[in-house]
Amino acid sequence: MFNDAVLAEYVRDGVVESEHRGFLAALNTDGSIAKSLGDINTKIFPRSTVKCAQASAMVRNGLELEPRLLALAQSSHSGADIHMDGAREILASVGLDESALQCATDRPLGEAERRAWGDKPPTQIAMNCSGKHAAMLATCVKNSWPIESYLEQSHPLQIAIKNELENLAGEKITLTSTDGCGAPLFLISVIGLARAIREITISTDPVHQSVMQAARNFPEMVGGIGRHNTEMMQQVPGLFMKDGAEAVNVCSLADGRSFVFKVSDGSLRAFRTIVHACLNEFGIDTPLTPEKVMGGPRVIGTIRATI
C-alpha cells in the first residue's frame, strides 16, 4: 500500500527491529477528526468490521432475532457450541437447517475450540461467519427472496446491505469483491469506515440501536472466550469493537468517539497495543500485558504504538 504510516514498532534492546505500518482515523464526538495517520482516503476492504451494517440491513428488512442471536448475526465467532447452536437456532426459526448455508467450510476460529474440534473435517456451521449467513438466509425467507442465490451481488439482500453501508459511510461503493466467507465485500475508504461506525453508534434509528446494543450486551457471541473484541467490550462500558481479517479494526464509544485502523501487512501482532493506545488517546485506560520481545530467557523489548 502507499501513503501509510507507522502505527507500531517492534523494539529489541532499544532498537526498532520491525515496523507495522497502516492507516488510522479517529473521530471526536462531533465527527471531527481527532487524529489521522496515513492517507485516510485510501480505499480498503473492511472485511468483518462492517457486520453491524450488514445486520442492520437485515433487521431493516424484517429479520427478527432476540439480542443474543442478533449479536451472533454480526459475529466472527470462535466456533464454540453456543455459536454453532445459535446459528442452527436462527436457521430453524425459518424452517431451514445448516445444509442451506453457502459460506465457506472451516474449522473453528478460536484456539481452544479448534483444538477441541480435533481432526474432524471443516464444516460450514463451524465457519466463523455462519451466524451472519444464517441471518442472511432468515432475512431471505422473511421476504420470500430466493435463498439459492443469496450471496450474489445482484440479490435484493446484498443490494440492501450495500445501500445501508453507503448511507452510514456517506460515500458510494466503487468496487464489490468477495469476502473469505463468500459474501459480497465492499471497498470503502478508511475515513468512510470511521464515519460509518460513528454514525451507527450515535444513530437514533431503532434498527441501529438494537444491533449495537446486542453486540455490547452479548460480546461473547460476537467473538468468544479469550477473543480480543469480546474482552474489550466486557471491560469498557459502552464500547463497541469489531475486528476483521487482514488486520482491520473498528471501535466506538457510546458518545460517538470512534477509531478505525488497518495494518498494511495484515499482521495482528500489534493489535492489542494499537487499540490500547487509541483508547488512551480518548482518556480510557485499559488492561494491557505488553508484548514480550525475548533475548533468550530475558525480556529485552516490546511492541510500542507510535500514534
XYZ file of C-alpha atoms in Angstrom:
307
model
C 0.000 0.000 0.000
C 1.028 3.606 -0.447
C 0.903 6.626 1.845
C 0.626 4.596 5.034
C 2.323 5.490 8.323
C 3.991 3.671 11.191
C 1.389 2.537 13.739
C 3.611 0.396 15.965
C 7.243 -0.595 16.392
C 8.812 -3.889 17.442
C 11.690 -2.866 19.708
C 14.647 -5.055 20.728
C 17.154 -3.597 23.210
C 16.071 -0.085 22.327
C 16.422 -0.659 18.588
C 13.411 -0.675 16.254
C 13.712 -4.073 14.604
C 10.414 -4.043 12.697
C 7.578 -1.658 11.926
C 3.872 -2.182 11.469
C 2.579 0.436 9.047
C -1.010 1.243 8.232
C -3.826 3.762 8.321
C -5.728 5.182 11.275
C -8.655 7.580 11.594
C -10.019 8.681 14.976
C -13.113 10.865 15.262
C -14.300 13.135 18.056
C -17.845 13.098 19.405
C -18.910 15.702 16.826
C -17.383 13.767 13.937
C -14.329 15.978 13.507
C -11.009 14.233 13.010
C -9.170 13.723 16.289
C -6.180 12.011 14.700
C -5.195 10.533 11.376
C -2.185 8.542 10.251
C -1.527 7.660 6.657
C -3.839 8.703 3.840
C -7.275 8.070 5.354
C -8.909 8.421 1.946
C -7.223 5.170 0.963
C -9.757 2.513 -0.009
C -9.604 -0.756 1.911
C -11.624 -3.932 2.236
C -13.235 -3.598 5.691
C -13.770 -7.342 5.976
C -15.794 -8.341 9.051
C -15.737 -4.896 10.667
C -18.938 -3.953 8.797
C -21.034 -6.856 10.027
C -23.023 -4.401 12.161
C -24.076 -2.647 8.944
C -24.950 -5.982 7.343
C -27.030 -6.936 10.377
C -28.744 -3.538 10.322
C -29.802 -4.053 6.713
C -31.213 -7.442 7.647
C -33.196 -6.106 10.606
C -34.453 -3.244 8.442
C -35.763 -5.855 6.037
C -37.688 -7.907 8.543
C -35.182 -10.039 10.428
C -36.413 -10.581 13.976
C -33.947 -12.086 16.430
C -33.528 -11.883 20.169
C -30.447 -9.846 21.160
C -28.297 -12.924 21.833
C -28.826 -14.155 18.278
C -28.636 -10.665 16.788
C -25.149 -10.406 18.284
C -24.308 -13.719 16.627
C -25.616 -12.382 13.306
C -22.794 -9.799 13.334
C -20.107 -12.089 14.699
C -16.835 -13.651 13.689
C -17.397 -16.329 16.269
C -14.923 -18.780 17.751
C -16.918 -21.885 16.880
C -17.986 -22.827 20.402
C -21.173 -24.807 20.907
C -23.083 -21.618 21.822
C -22.176 -20.186 18.426
C -22.928 -23.203 16.261
C -26.117 -23.986 18.172
C -27.134 -20.345 17.838
C -26.664 -20.413 14.060
C -28.772 -23.562 13.894
C -31.410 -21.802 16.013
C -31.570 -18.896 13.554
C -31.966 -21.288 10.641
C -34.605 -23.388 12.399
C -36.668 -20.261 13.107
C -37.447 -20.063 9.376
C -37.626 -23.791 8.707
C -34.059 -24.264 7.430
C -31.059 -26.258 8.590
C -27.324 -25.923 8.077
C -27.493 -27.529 4.636
C -28.798 -24.167 3.381
C -25.572 -22.364 4.333
C -23.338 -21.323 1.443
C -20.435 -19.907 3.453
C -17.013 -21.472 3.106
C -16.207 -24.538 5.176
C -13.738 -24.184 8.030
C -12.760 -25.432 11.439
C -13.472 -23.238 14.482
C -11.605 -19.934 14.643
C -10.938 -19.959 18.406
C -7.750 -21.679 19.519
C -9.380 -23.780 22.252
C -12.347 -24.570 20.025
C -10.081 -25.645 17.170
C -8.117 -27.959 19.475
C -11.347 -29.489 20.744
C -12.501 -29.956 17.134
C -9.525 -32.186 16.521
C -9.283 -33.998 13.191
C -12.912 -33.605 12.229
C -13.364 -32.177 8.730
C -14.215 -28.484 8.284
C -17.904 -27.604 8.060
C -19.965 -24.552 7.198
C -21.599 -24.318 10.628
C -18.166 -24.143 12.322
C -17.022 -21.332 9.997
C -16.779 -18.052 11.926
C -19.328 -16.302 9.671
C -22.047 -18.929 9.975
C -24.127 -16.710 12.257
C -24.177 -13.956 9.640
C -25.026 -16.391 6.866
C -27.810 -17.958 8.914
C -29.258 -14.475 9.482
C -28.962 -13.689 5.775
C -30.942 -16.797 4.942
C -33.561 -15.979 7.574
C -33.950 -12.491 6.099
C -34.454 -14.002 2.652
C -37.173 -16.338 3.911
C -38.932 -13.426 5.661
C -39.059 -11.559 2.339
C -39.701 -14.548 0.064
C -36.377 -13.825 -1.632
C -34.539 -16.757 -3.237
C -32.175 -18.492 -0.858
C -30.154 -20.295 -3.511
C -28.627 -17.037 -4.762
C -28.409 -15.055 -1.526
C -24.672 -14.357 -1.994
C -24.945 -12.878 -5.482
C -24.209 -9.160 -5.747
C -27.490 -8.579 -7.558
C -29.580 -10.269 -4.853
C -32.061 -7.931 -3.077
C -30.419 -8.704 0.266
C -26.942 -7.726 -0.910
C -28.275 -4.569 -2.571
C -29.926 -3.632 0.741
C -26.649 -4.234 2.608
C -24.702 -2.114 0.131
C -27.227 0.725 0.493
C -27.034 0.513 4.299
C -23.255 0.802 4.276
C -23.261 3.654 1.760
C -25.773 5.604 3.842
C -23.745 5.126 7.019
C -20.410 5.983 5.416
C -21.646 8.875 3.314
C -19.847 7.558 0.252
C -20.614 5.388 -2.743
C -19.162 1.901 -3.084
C -16.923 1.839 -6.162
C -15.937 -1.825 -6.149
C -17.523 -5.010 -4.859
C -15.362 -8.075 -4.300
C -15.949 -11.321 -2.386
C -15.059 -11.906 1.260
C -13.420 -15.074 2.533
C -16.795 -16.408 3.653
C -18.271 -15.957 0.177
C -20.405 -12.849 0.813
C -20.014 -9.638 -1.213
C -17.273 -7.358 0.130
C -17.403 -3.607 -0.419
C -14.349 -1.386 -0.911
C -14.526 1.697 1.335
C -12.203 4.472 2.455
C -10.637 4.427 5.903
C -12.393 7.689 6.798
C -15.673 6.389 5.342
C -15.439 3.338 7.584
C -14.781 5.567 10.596
C -17.797 7.711 9.744
C -19.965 4.641 9.305
C -19.062 3.281 12.731
C -19.604 6.649 14.400
C -22.937 7.109 12.628
C -24.325 3.703 13.561
C -23.196 4.277 17.158
C -24.922 7.641 17.674
C -27.925 6.876 15.464
C -31.390 7.209 16.970
C -32.706 4.697 14.440
C -34.164 1.780 16.458
C -32.621 -0.633 13.958
C -29.113 0.660 14.597
C -29.671 0.889 18.320
C -30.849 -2.722 18.549
C -27.891 -4.044 16.556
C -25.253 -2.154 18.521
C -26.793 -2.894 21.910
C -26.998 -6.593 21.096
C -23.241 -6.670 20.463
C -22.492 -4.784 23.679
C -24.818 -6.978 25.746
C -23.588 -10.283 24.308
C -19.916 -9.762 23.414
C -19.243 -13.470 23.901
C -21.482 -14.104 20.876
C -19.636 -11.544 18.726
C -16.273 -13.241 19.293
C -15.757 -15.754 22.058
C -13.895 -16.543 25.251
C -10.383 -15.094 25.148
C -11.020 -13.099 21.969
C -9.807 -9.504 21.995
C -13.021 -7.772 20.918
C -15.072 -9.781 23.406
C -12.725 -8.956 26.271
C -12.624 -5.254 25.418
C -16.412 -4.914 25.281
C -16.634 -6.720 28.609
C -14.086 -4.381 30.198
C -15.091 -0.974 28.813
C -18.734 0.087 29.352
C -20.379 1.282 26.149
C -17.555 0.131 23.900
C -18.277 -1.474 20.547
C -15.382 -3.253 18.873
C -15.156 -5.495 15.831
C -12.087 -6.887 14.150
C -11.692 -8.157 10.630
C -9.324 -10.279 8.587
C -6.142 -8.713 7.234
C -5.800 -6.570 10.363
C -8.752 -4.191 10.191
C -10.363 -2.972 13.406
C -13.168 -0.603 14.397
C -14.076 0.782 17.826
C -16.650 3.266 19.077
C -17.767 4.689 22.389
C -21.376 5.495 23.198
C -20.791 9.244 22.765
C -19.650 8.758 19.162
C -15.896 8.862 19.609
C -14.594 6.296 17.173
C -11.425 4.992 15.605
C -10.568 2.549 12.857
C -7.252 1.226 11.653
C -5.867 -1.081 9.035
C -2.393 -2.622 9.408
C -0.883 -2.727 5.931
C 0.900 -6.058 6.290
C -2.208 -7.801 7.628
C -0.445 -8.789 10.858
C -2.390 -8.961 14.121
C 0.751 -8.796 16.259
C 0.367 -5.120 17.216
C -3.448 -5.164 17.530
C -3.756 -5.042 21.299
C -1.082 -2.377 21.602
C -2.723 -0.135 18.989
C -6.216 -0.489 20.489
C -4.867 0.278 23.960
C -3.077 3.388 22.679
C -6.134 4.639 20.768
C -8.372 4.313 23.817
C -5.720 6.066 25.883
C -5.991 8.983 23.456
C -9.659 9.162 24.443
C -8.760 9.092 28.142
C -9.632 5.441 28.705
C -7.015 3.210 30.309
C -7.466 -0.477 29.578
C -5.548 -3.511 30.848
C -2.640 -4.422 28.597
C 0.018 -7.075 29.000
C 2.942 -5.709 26.958
C 4.228 -7.894 24.153
C 7.437 -9.594 25.255
C 10.436 -9.439 22.954
C 12.750 -12.145 24.221
C 16.520 -12.393 24.255
C 16.999 -15.950 25.426
C 15.183 -16.191 28.782
C 15.149 -12.385 29.278
C 12.604 -9.819 28.179
C 14.599 -7.197 26.282
C 11.923 -5.330 24.363
C 8.295 -4.843 23.481
C 5.859 -3.555 20.867
C 5.059 0.121 21.235
C 2.398 2.165 19.492
C 3.509 5.293 17.646
C 0.179 7.078 17.465
